CSV table of C-alpha atoms in Angstrom, one decimal:
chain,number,residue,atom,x,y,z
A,1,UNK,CA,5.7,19.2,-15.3
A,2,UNK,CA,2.4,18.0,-17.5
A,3,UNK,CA,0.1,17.5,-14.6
A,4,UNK,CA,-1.1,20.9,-12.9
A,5,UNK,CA,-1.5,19.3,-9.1
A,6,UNK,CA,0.6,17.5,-6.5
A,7,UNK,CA,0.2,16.2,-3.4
A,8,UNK,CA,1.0,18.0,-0.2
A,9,UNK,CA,3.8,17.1,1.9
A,10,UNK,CA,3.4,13.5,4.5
A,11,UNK,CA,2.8,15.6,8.0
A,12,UNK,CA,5.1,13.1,9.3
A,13,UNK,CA,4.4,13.4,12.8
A,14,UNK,CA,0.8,12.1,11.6
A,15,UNK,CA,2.5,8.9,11.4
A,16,UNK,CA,4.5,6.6,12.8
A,17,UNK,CA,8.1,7.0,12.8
A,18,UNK,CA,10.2,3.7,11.2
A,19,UNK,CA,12.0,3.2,14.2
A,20,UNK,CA,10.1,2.3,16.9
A,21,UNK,CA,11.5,-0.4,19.2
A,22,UNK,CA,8.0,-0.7,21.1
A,23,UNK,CA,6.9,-2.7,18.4
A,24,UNK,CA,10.2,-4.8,18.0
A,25,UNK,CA,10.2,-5.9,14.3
A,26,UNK,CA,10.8,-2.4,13.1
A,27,UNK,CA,14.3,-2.2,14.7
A,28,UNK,CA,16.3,-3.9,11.9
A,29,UNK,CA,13.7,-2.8,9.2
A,30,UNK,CA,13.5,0.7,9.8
A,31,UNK,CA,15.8,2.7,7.5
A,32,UNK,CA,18.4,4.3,9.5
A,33,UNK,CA,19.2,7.1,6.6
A,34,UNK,CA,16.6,9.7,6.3
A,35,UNK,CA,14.6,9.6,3.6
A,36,UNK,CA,15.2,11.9,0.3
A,37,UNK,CA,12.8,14.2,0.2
A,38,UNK,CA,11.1,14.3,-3.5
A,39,UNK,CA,9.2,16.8,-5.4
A,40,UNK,CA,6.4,15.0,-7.3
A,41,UNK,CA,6.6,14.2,-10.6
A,42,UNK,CA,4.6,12.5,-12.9
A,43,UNK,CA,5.4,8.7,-11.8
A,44,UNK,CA,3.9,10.7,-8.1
A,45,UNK,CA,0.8,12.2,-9.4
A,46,UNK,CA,-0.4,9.4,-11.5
A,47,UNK,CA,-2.0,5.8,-10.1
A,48,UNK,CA,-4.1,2.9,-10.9
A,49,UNK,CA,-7.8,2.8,-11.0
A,50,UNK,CA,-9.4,0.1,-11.1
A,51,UNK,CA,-13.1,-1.2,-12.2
A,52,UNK,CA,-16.2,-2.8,-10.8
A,53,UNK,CA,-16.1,-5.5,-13.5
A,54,UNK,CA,-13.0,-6.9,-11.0
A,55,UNK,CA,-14.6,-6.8,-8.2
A,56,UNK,CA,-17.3,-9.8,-7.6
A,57,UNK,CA,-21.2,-9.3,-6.3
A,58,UNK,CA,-19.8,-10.7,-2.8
A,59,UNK,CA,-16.3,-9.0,-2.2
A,60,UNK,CA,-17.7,-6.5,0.5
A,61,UNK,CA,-20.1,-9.3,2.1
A,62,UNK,CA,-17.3,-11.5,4.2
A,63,UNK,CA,-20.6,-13.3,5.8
A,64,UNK,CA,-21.2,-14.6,2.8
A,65,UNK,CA,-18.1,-14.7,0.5
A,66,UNK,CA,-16.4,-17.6,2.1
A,67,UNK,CA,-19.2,-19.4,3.6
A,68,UNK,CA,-20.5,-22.8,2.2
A,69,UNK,CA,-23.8,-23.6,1.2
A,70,UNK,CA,-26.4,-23.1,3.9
A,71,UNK,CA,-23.4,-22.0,6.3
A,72,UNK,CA,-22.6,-18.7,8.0
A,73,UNK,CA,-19.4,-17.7,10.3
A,74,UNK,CA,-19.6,-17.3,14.0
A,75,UNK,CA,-19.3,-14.5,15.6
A,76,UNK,CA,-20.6,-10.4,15.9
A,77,UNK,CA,-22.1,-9.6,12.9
A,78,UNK,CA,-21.3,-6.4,11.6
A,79,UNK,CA,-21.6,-3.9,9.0
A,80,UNK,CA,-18.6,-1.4,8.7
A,81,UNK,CA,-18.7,1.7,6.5
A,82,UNK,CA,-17.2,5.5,6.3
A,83,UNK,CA,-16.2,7.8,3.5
A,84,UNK,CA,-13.0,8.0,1.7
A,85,UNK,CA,-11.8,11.6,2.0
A,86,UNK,CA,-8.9,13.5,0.4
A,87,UNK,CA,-6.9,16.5,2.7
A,88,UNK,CA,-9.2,18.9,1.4
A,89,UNK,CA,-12.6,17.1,3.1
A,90,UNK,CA,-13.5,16.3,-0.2
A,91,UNK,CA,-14.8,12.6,-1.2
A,92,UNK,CA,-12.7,10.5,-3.2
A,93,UNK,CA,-14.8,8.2,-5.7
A,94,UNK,CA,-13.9,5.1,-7.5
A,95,UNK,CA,-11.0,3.8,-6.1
A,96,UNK,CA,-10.1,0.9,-4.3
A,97,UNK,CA,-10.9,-0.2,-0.7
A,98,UNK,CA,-9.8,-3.7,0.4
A,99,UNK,CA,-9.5,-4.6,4.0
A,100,UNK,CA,-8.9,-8.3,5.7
A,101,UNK,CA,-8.9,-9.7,9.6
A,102,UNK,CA,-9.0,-12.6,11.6
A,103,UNK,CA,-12.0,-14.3,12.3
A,104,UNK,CA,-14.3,-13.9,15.2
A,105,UNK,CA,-11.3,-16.3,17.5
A,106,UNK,CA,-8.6,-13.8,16.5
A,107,UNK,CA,-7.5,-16.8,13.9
A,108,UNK,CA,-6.1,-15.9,10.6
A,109,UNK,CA,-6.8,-18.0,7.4
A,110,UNK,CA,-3.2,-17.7,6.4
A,111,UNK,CA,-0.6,-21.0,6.2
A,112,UNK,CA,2.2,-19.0,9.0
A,113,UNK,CA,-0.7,-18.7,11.6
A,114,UNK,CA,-0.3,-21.0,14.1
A,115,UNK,CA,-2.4,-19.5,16.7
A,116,UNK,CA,-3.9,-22.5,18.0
A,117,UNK,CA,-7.5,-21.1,17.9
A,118,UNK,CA,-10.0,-22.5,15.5
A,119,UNK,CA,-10.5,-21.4,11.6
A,120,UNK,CA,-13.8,-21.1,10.7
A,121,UNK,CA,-14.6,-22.9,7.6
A,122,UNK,CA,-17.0,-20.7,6.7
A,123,UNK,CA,-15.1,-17.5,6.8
A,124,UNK,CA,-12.4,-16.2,4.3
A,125,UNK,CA,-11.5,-13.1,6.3
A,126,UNK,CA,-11.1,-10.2,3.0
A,127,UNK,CA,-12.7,-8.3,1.1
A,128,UNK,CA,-12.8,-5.2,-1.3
A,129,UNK,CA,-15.0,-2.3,-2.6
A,130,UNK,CA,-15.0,0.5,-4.8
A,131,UNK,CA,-16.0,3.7,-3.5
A,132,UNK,CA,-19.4,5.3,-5.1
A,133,UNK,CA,-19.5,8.6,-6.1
A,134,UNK,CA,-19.8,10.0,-2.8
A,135,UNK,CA,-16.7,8.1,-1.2
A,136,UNK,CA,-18.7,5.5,0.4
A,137,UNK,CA,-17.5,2.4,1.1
A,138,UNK,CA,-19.3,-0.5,2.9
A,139,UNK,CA,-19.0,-3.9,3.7
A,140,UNK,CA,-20.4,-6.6,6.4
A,141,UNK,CA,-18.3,-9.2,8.3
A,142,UNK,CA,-18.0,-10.5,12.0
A,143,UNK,CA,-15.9,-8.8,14.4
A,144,UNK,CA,-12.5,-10.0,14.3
A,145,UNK,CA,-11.4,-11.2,18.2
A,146,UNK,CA,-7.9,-10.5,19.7
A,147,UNK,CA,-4.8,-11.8,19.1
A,148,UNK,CA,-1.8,-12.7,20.6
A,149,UNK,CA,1.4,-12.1,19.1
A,150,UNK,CA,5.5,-12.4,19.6
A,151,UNK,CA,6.7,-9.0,20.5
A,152,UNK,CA,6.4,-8.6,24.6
A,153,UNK,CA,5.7,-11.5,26.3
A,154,UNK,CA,2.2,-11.1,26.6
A,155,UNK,CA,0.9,-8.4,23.9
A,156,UNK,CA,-2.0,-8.9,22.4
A,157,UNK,CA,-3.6,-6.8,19.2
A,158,UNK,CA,-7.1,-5.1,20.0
A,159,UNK,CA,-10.1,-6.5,17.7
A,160,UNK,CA,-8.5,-5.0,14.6
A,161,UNK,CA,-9.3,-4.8,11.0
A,162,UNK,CA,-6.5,-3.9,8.1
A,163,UNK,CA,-7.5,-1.4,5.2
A,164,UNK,CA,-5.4,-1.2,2.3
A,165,UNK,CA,-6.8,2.0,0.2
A,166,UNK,CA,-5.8,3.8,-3.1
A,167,UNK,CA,-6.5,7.5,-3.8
A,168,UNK,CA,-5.5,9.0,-7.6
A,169,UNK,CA,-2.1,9.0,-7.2
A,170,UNK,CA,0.5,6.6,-6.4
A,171,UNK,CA,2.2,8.7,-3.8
A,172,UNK,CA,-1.6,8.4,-1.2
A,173,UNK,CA,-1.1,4.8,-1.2
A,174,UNK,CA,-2.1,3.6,1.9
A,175,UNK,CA,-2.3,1.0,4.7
A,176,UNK,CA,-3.6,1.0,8.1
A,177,UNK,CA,-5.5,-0.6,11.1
A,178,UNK,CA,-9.1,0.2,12.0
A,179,UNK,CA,-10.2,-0.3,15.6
A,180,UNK,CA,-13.3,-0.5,17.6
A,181,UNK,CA,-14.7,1.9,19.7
A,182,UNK,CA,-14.5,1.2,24.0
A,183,UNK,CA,-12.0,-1.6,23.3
A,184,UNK,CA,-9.5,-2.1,26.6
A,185,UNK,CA,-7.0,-3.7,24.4
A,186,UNK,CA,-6.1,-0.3,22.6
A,187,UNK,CA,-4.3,1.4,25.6
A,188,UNK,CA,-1.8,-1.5,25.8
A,189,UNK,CA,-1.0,-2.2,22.3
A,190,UNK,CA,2.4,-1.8,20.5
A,191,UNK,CA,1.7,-1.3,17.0
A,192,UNK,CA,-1.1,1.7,17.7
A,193,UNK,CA,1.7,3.2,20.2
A,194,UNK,CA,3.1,3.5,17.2
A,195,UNK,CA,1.7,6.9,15.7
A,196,UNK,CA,3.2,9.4,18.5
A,197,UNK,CA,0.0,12.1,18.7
A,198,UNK,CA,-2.7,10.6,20.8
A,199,UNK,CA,-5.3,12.6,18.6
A,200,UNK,CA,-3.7,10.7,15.4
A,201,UNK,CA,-4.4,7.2,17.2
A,202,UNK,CA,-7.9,8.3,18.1
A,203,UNK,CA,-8.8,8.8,14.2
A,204,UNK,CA,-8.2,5.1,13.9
A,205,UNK,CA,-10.7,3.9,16.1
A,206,UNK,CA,-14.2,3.4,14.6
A,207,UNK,CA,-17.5,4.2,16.5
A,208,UNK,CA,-20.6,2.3,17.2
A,209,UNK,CA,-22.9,3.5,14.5
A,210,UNK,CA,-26.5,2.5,15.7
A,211,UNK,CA,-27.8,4.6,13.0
A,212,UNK,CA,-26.3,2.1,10.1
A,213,UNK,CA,-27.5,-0.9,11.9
A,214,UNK,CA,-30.2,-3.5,10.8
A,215,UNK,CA,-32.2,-4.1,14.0
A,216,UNK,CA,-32.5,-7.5,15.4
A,217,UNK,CA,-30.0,-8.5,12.7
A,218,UNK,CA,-26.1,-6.5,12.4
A,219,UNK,CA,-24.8,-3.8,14.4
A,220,UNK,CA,-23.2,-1.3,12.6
A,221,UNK,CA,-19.6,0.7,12.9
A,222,UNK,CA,-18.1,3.6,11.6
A,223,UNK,CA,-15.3,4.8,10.5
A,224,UNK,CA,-13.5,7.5,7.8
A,225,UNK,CA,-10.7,7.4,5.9
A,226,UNK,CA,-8.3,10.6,4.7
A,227,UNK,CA,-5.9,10.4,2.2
A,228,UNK,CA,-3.7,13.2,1.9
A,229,UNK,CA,-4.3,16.2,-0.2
A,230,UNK,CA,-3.4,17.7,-3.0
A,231,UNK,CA,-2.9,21.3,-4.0
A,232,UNK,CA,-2.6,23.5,-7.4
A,233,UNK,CA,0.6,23.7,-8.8
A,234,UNK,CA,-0.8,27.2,-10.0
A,235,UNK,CA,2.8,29.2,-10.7
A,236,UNK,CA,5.0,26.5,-11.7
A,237,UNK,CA,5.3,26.4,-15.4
A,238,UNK,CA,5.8,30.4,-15.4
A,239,UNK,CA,8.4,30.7,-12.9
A,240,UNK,CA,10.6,27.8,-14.1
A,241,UNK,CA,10.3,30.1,-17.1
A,242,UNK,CA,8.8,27.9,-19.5
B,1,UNK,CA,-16.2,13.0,12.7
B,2,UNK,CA,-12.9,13.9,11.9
B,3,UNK,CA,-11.2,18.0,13.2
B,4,UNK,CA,-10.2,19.9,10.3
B,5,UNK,CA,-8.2,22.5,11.2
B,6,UNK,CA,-8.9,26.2,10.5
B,7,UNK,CA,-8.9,26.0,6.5
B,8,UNK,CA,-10.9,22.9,6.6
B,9,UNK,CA,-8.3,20.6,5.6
B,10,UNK,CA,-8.3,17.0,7.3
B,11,UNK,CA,-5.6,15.1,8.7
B,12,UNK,CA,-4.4,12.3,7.0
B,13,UNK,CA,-5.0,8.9,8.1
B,14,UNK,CA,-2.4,7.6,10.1
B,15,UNK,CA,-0.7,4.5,8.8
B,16,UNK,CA,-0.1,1.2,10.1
B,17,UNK,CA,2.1,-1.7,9.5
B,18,UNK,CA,0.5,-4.0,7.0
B,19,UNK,CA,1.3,-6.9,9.7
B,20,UNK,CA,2.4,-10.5,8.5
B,21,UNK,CA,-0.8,-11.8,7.4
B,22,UNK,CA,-1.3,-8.8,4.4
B,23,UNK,CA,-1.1,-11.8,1.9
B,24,UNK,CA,-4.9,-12.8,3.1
B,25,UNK,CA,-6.4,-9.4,1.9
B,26,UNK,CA,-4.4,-8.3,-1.2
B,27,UNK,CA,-2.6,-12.0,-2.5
B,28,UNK,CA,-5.4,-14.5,-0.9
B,29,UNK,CA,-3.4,-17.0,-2.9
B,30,UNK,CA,-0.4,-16.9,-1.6
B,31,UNK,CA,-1.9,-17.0,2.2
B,32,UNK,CA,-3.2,-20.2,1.0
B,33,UNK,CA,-7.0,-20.2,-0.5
B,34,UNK,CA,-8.4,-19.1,-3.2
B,35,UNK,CA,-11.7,-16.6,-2.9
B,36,UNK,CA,-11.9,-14.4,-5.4
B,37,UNK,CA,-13.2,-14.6,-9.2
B,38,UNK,CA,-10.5,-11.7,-10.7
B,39,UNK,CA,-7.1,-11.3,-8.4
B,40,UNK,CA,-5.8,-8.2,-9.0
B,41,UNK,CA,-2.8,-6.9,-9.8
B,42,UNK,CA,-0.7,-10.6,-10.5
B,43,UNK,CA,-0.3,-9.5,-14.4
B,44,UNK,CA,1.0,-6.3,-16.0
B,45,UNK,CA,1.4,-7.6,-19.5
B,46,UNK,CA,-1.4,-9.3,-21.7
B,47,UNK,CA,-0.9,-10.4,-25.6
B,48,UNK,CA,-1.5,-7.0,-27.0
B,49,UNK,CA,1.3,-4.5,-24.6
B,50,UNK,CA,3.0,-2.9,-26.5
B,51,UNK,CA,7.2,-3.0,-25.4
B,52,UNK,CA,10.0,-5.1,-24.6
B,53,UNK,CA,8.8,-7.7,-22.4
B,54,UNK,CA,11.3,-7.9,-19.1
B,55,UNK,CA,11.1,-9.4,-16.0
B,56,UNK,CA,12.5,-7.3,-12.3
B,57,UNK,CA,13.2,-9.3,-9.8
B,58,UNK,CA,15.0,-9.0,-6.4
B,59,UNK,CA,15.2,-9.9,-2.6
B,60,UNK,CA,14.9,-7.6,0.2
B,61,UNK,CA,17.4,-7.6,3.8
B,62,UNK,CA,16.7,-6.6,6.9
B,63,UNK,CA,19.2,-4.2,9.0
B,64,UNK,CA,21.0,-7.9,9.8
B,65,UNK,CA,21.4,-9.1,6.1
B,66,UNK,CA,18.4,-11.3,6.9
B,67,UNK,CA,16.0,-12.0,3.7
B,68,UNK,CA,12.6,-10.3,4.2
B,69,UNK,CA,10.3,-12.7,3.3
B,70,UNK,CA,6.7,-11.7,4.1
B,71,UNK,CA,6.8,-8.3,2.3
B,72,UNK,CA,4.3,-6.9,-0.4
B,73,UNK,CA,5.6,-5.2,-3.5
B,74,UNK,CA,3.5,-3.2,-5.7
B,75,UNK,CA,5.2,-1.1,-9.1
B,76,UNK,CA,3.6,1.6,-11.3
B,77,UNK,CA,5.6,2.6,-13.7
B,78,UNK,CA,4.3,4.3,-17.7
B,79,UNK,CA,4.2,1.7,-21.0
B,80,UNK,CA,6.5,1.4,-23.6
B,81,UNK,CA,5.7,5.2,-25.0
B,82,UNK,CA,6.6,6.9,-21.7
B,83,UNK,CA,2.9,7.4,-20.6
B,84,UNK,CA,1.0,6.9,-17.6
B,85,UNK,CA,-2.6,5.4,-18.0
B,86,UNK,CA,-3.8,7.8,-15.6
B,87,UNK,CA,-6.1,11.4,-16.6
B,88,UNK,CA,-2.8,13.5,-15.0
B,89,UNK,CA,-0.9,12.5,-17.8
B,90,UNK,CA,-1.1,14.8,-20.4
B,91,UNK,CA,2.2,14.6,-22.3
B,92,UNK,CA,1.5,14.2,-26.3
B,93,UNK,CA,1.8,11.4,-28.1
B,94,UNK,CA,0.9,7.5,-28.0
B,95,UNK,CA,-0.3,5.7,-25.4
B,96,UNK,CA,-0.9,1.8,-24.8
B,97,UNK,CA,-4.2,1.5,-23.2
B,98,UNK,CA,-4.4,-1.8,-22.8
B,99,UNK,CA,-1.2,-1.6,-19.7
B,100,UNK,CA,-2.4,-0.4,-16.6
B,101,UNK,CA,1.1,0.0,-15.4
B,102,UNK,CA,0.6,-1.4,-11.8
B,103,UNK,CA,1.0,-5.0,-10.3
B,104,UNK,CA,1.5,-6.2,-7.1
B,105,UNK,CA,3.6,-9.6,-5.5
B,106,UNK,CA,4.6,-11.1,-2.3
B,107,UNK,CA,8.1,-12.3,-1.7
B,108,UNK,CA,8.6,-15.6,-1.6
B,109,UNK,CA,7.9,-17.5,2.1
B,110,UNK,CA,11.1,-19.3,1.3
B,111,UNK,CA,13.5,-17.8,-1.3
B,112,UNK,CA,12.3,-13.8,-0.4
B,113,UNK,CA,12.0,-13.4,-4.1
B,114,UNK,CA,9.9,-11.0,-5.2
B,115,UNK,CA,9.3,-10.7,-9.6
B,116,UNK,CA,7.5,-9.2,-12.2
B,117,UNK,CA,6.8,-9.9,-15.7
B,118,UNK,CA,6.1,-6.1,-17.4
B,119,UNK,CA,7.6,-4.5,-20.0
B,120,UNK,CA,10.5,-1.8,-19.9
B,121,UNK,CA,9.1,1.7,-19.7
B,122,UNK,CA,10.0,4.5,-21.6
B,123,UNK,CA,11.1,7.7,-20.7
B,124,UNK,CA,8.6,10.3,-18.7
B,125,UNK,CA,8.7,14.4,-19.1
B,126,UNK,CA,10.4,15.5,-15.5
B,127,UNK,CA,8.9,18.3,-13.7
B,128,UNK,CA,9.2,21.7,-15.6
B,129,UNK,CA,12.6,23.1,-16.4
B,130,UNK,CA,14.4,19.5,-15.7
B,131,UNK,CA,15.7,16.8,-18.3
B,132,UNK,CA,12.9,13.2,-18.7
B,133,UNK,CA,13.4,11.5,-16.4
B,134,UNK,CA,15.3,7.7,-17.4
B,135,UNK,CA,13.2,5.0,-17.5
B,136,UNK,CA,12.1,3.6,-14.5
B,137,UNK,CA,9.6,2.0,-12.3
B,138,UNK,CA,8.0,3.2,-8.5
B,139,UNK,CA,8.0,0.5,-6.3
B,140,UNK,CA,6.4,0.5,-2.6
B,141,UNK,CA,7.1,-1.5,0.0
B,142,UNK,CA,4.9,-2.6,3.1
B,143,UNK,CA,5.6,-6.1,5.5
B,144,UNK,CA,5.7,-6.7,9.3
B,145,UNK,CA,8.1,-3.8,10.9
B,146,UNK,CA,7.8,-1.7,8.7
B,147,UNK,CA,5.2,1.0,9.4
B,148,UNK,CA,4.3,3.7,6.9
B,149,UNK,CA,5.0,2.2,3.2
B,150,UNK,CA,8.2,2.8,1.4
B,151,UNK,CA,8.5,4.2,-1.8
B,152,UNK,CA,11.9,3.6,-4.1
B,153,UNK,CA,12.7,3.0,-7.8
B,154,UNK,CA,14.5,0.9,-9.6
B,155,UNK,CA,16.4,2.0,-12.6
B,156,UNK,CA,17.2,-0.1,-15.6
B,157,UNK,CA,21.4,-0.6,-15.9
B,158,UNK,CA,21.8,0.0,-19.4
B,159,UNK,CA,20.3,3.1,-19.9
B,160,UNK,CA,23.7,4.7,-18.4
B,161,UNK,CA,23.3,8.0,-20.9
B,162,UNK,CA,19.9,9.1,-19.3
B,163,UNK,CA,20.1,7.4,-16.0
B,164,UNK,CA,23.4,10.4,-16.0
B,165,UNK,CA,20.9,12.8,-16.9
B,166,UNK,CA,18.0,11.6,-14.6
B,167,UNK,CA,16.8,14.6,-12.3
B,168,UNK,CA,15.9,11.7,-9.9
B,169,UNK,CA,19.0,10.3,-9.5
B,170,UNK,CA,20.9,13.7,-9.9
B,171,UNK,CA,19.5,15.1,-6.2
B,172,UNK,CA,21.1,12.0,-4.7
B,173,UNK,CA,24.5,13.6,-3.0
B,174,UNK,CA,26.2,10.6,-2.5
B,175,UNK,CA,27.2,9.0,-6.0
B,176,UNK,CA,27.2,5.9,-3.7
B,177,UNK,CA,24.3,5.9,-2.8
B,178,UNK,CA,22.4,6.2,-6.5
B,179,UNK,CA,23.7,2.6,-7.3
B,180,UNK,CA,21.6,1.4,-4.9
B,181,UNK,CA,18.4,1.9,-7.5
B,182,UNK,CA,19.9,0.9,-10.5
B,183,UNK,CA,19.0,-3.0,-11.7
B,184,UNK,CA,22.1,-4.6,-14.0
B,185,UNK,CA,20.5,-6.5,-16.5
B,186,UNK,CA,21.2,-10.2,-17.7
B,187,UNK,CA,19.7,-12.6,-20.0
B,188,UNK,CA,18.0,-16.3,-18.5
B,189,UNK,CA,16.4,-18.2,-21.3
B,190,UNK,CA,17.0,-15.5,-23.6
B,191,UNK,CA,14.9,-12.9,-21.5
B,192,UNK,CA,16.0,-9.8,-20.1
B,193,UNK,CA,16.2,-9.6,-16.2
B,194,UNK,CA,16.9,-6.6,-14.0
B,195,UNK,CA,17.5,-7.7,-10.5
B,196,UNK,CA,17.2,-4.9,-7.8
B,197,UNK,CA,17.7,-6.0,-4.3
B,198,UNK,CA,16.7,-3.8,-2.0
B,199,UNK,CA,18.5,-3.3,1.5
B,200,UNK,CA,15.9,-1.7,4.5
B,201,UNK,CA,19.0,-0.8,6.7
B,202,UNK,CA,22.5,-0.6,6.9
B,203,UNK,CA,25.4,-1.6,4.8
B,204,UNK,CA,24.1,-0.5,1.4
B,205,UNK,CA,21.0,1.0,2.3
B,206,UNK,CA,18.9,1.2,-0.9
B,207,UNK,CA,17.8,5.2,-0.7
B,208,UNK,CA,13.8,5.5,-0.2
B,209,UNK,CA,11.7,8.8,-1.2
B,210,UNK,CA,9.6,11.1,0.6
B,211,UNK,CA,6.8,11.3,-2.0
């Protein structure tokens, strides 16, 4: 192989199985083979990247990047920021963060939501970043409300916001669900009951950050990301006798 | 914030299902409003790629035969020379820098179709000690149900000789069971189309990696 790292091997009990008839949609789109365990290659190690001359001056501002002029969503404003980390606790920079949510009603902007409460005209509901140099990645947006949704008769999601994050390879691709700290919602909820280890839901949950809040204007949560890690493929070439 | 455990490594993130409504953060369009200046990821080729210009297309099926139709697709696959546009990549020779190599779609609310207009790659070195792997592009997966991202690939149906060769394909037991990644191609309007439809469960279950 021309690369000289790879990425460790999914802990797979990190995450949640396919099948998991809690959360009903998965039973006829879970693959019922097992999956074929790959060494990585190239097409593995390698990845996009992407630049800040595609993402616009308002992408990680979702109080402002829908709103018309002179308007502003309702609802809890909020700033939401964390690091992106790889395996190893070590930041990755530069890559891409995007995230989306309903607005402060649990309401999506999307045509198959037919939740029947109110859009706000003056919120979109994503956004993206890249991550500086550190891993940072910020942005400021209302706090999405619950939502209820067909699976049990009565489930409802927690306040919930998706994150859709890209680390150097293609094999860390990633998407998941943030959640906010103290909510009731998140000891009932299918999807979350999801990842089997109670300390793996727990990383999902995002904290109140007072720290990182603007007073009298936007509280402020928390909340990293890990992408899983790589290690030195130090041996390889010589013992494959090359 | 975060354990690590007693070599200071950190647990990955858990994942989650992207949900029904992924289209509003990654394909705002196709959830119906426009919000962005620059969407990324709806164009692999521009004037200047270099290769033979192809379009893949498929559908997916749930465990019923039932189309999937609010799934996101995203490819990465290396340009025309066999090269990734990516630092890793270090084999010798040419490289198109103008291809990034990734795009992303949604399948279609009503047909389930999901397409991409890119150009065929070409071959890439395998890991050391194994044949190049044949030509071929990653694809990932993500929709309602599903909860940690698929990963497959589809290889290109006339490219028998290496696909043979492929040190991919070749850990697949099941002879079977390799088919299920390999797109025939046909000619609409005079343009090459692989179609690769994907099956999540079941009856010709396409085969999906651990990465």
């Amino acid at each position: 192989m021309t690369a000289d790292r790879e990425f460790v091997a999914r802990d797979t009990a990190a995450h949640p199985q396919a099948l998991t008839p809690i959360y009903k949609t998965s039973v006829f789109r879970a693959p019922h083979r097992p999956l074929l365990s790959l060494q990585n290659s190239l097409s593995e190690v390698t990845g996009p990247a992407f630049g800040q001359h595609e993402i616009g001056p308002l992408d990680n501002d979702l109080v402002r990047n829908y709103a018309r002029a002179g308007g502003a969503p309702v609802g809890e404003r909020i700033i939401v920021h964390g690091r992106v980390l790889d395996g190893s606790a070590r930041p990755v920079p530069g890559v891409l963060v995007e995230f989306w949510q309903a607005n402060a009603a649990g309401r999506y902007r999307h045509r198959n939501d037919n939740f029947d409460a109110p859009i706000d005209p003056n919120f979109g509901g994503c956004g993206r970043c890249l991550t500086d140099a550190e891993g940072r990645y910020a942005f400021r947006t209302v706090k999405p409300g619950p939502y209820p949704y067909r699976n049990r008769v009565n489930d409802w999601r927690p306040a919930h916001i998706h994150f859709s994050v890209f680390g150097s390879g293609f094999a860390q691709r990633l998407i998941t669900q943030m959640y906010f700290e103290g909510d009731p919602l998140i000891r009932h909820d299918s999807i979350l009951q999801t990842v089997p280890d109670p300390a793996a839901r727990e990383r999902l949950v995002a904290l109140l950050d007072l720290n990182a809040s603007v007073p009298l204007h936007t509280l402020a949560y928390r909340w990293d990301i890990v992408l899983r890690g790589a290690r030195s493929t130090l041996f390889e070439n010589r013992l494959q006798g090359n | 914030m975060i354990p690590q455990d007693i070599l200071g490594n950190l647990p990955e993130t858990p994942s989650q299902t992207a949900g029904p409504y992924v289209h509003i953060g990654l394909i705002p369009k196709q959830a119906g409003f426009d919000i962005f200046e620059t969407n990324i990821g709806d164009v692999l080729v521009g004037p200047a790629t270099q290769g033979e210009r192809i379009r893949i297309e498929g559908r997916i099926f749930d465990g019923t035969g039932a189309l999937v139709r609010d799934a996101l697709v995203e490819i990465w696959q290396a340009d025309a020379h066999g090269r990734f546009n990516h630092p890793a990549d270090r084999q010798p020779g040419p490289r198109d820098e103008t291809f990034r190599g990734w795009g992303r779609t949604g399948t279609d609310f009503e047909t389930g179709l999901w397409a991409f207009e890119t150009i065929k790659p070409g071959r890439v070195a395998g890991r050391s000690g194994h044949k190049p792997m044949a030509p071929h592009v990653s694809l990932w997966i993500v929709a309602r149900g599903i909860n940690l991202g698929l990963a497959t690939r589809l290889y290109f149906g006339d490219e028998a000789a290496a696909n043979a060769e492929d040190p991919v394909l070749r850990i697949i037991e099941q002879p079977a069971r390799r088919e299920t990644l390999i797109a025939p191609r046909s000619l609409r309007d005079g343009q090459p189309v692989y179609t690769l439809d994907i099956r999540l469960q079941g009856e010709g279950e396409t085969v999906f990696f651990d990465v």
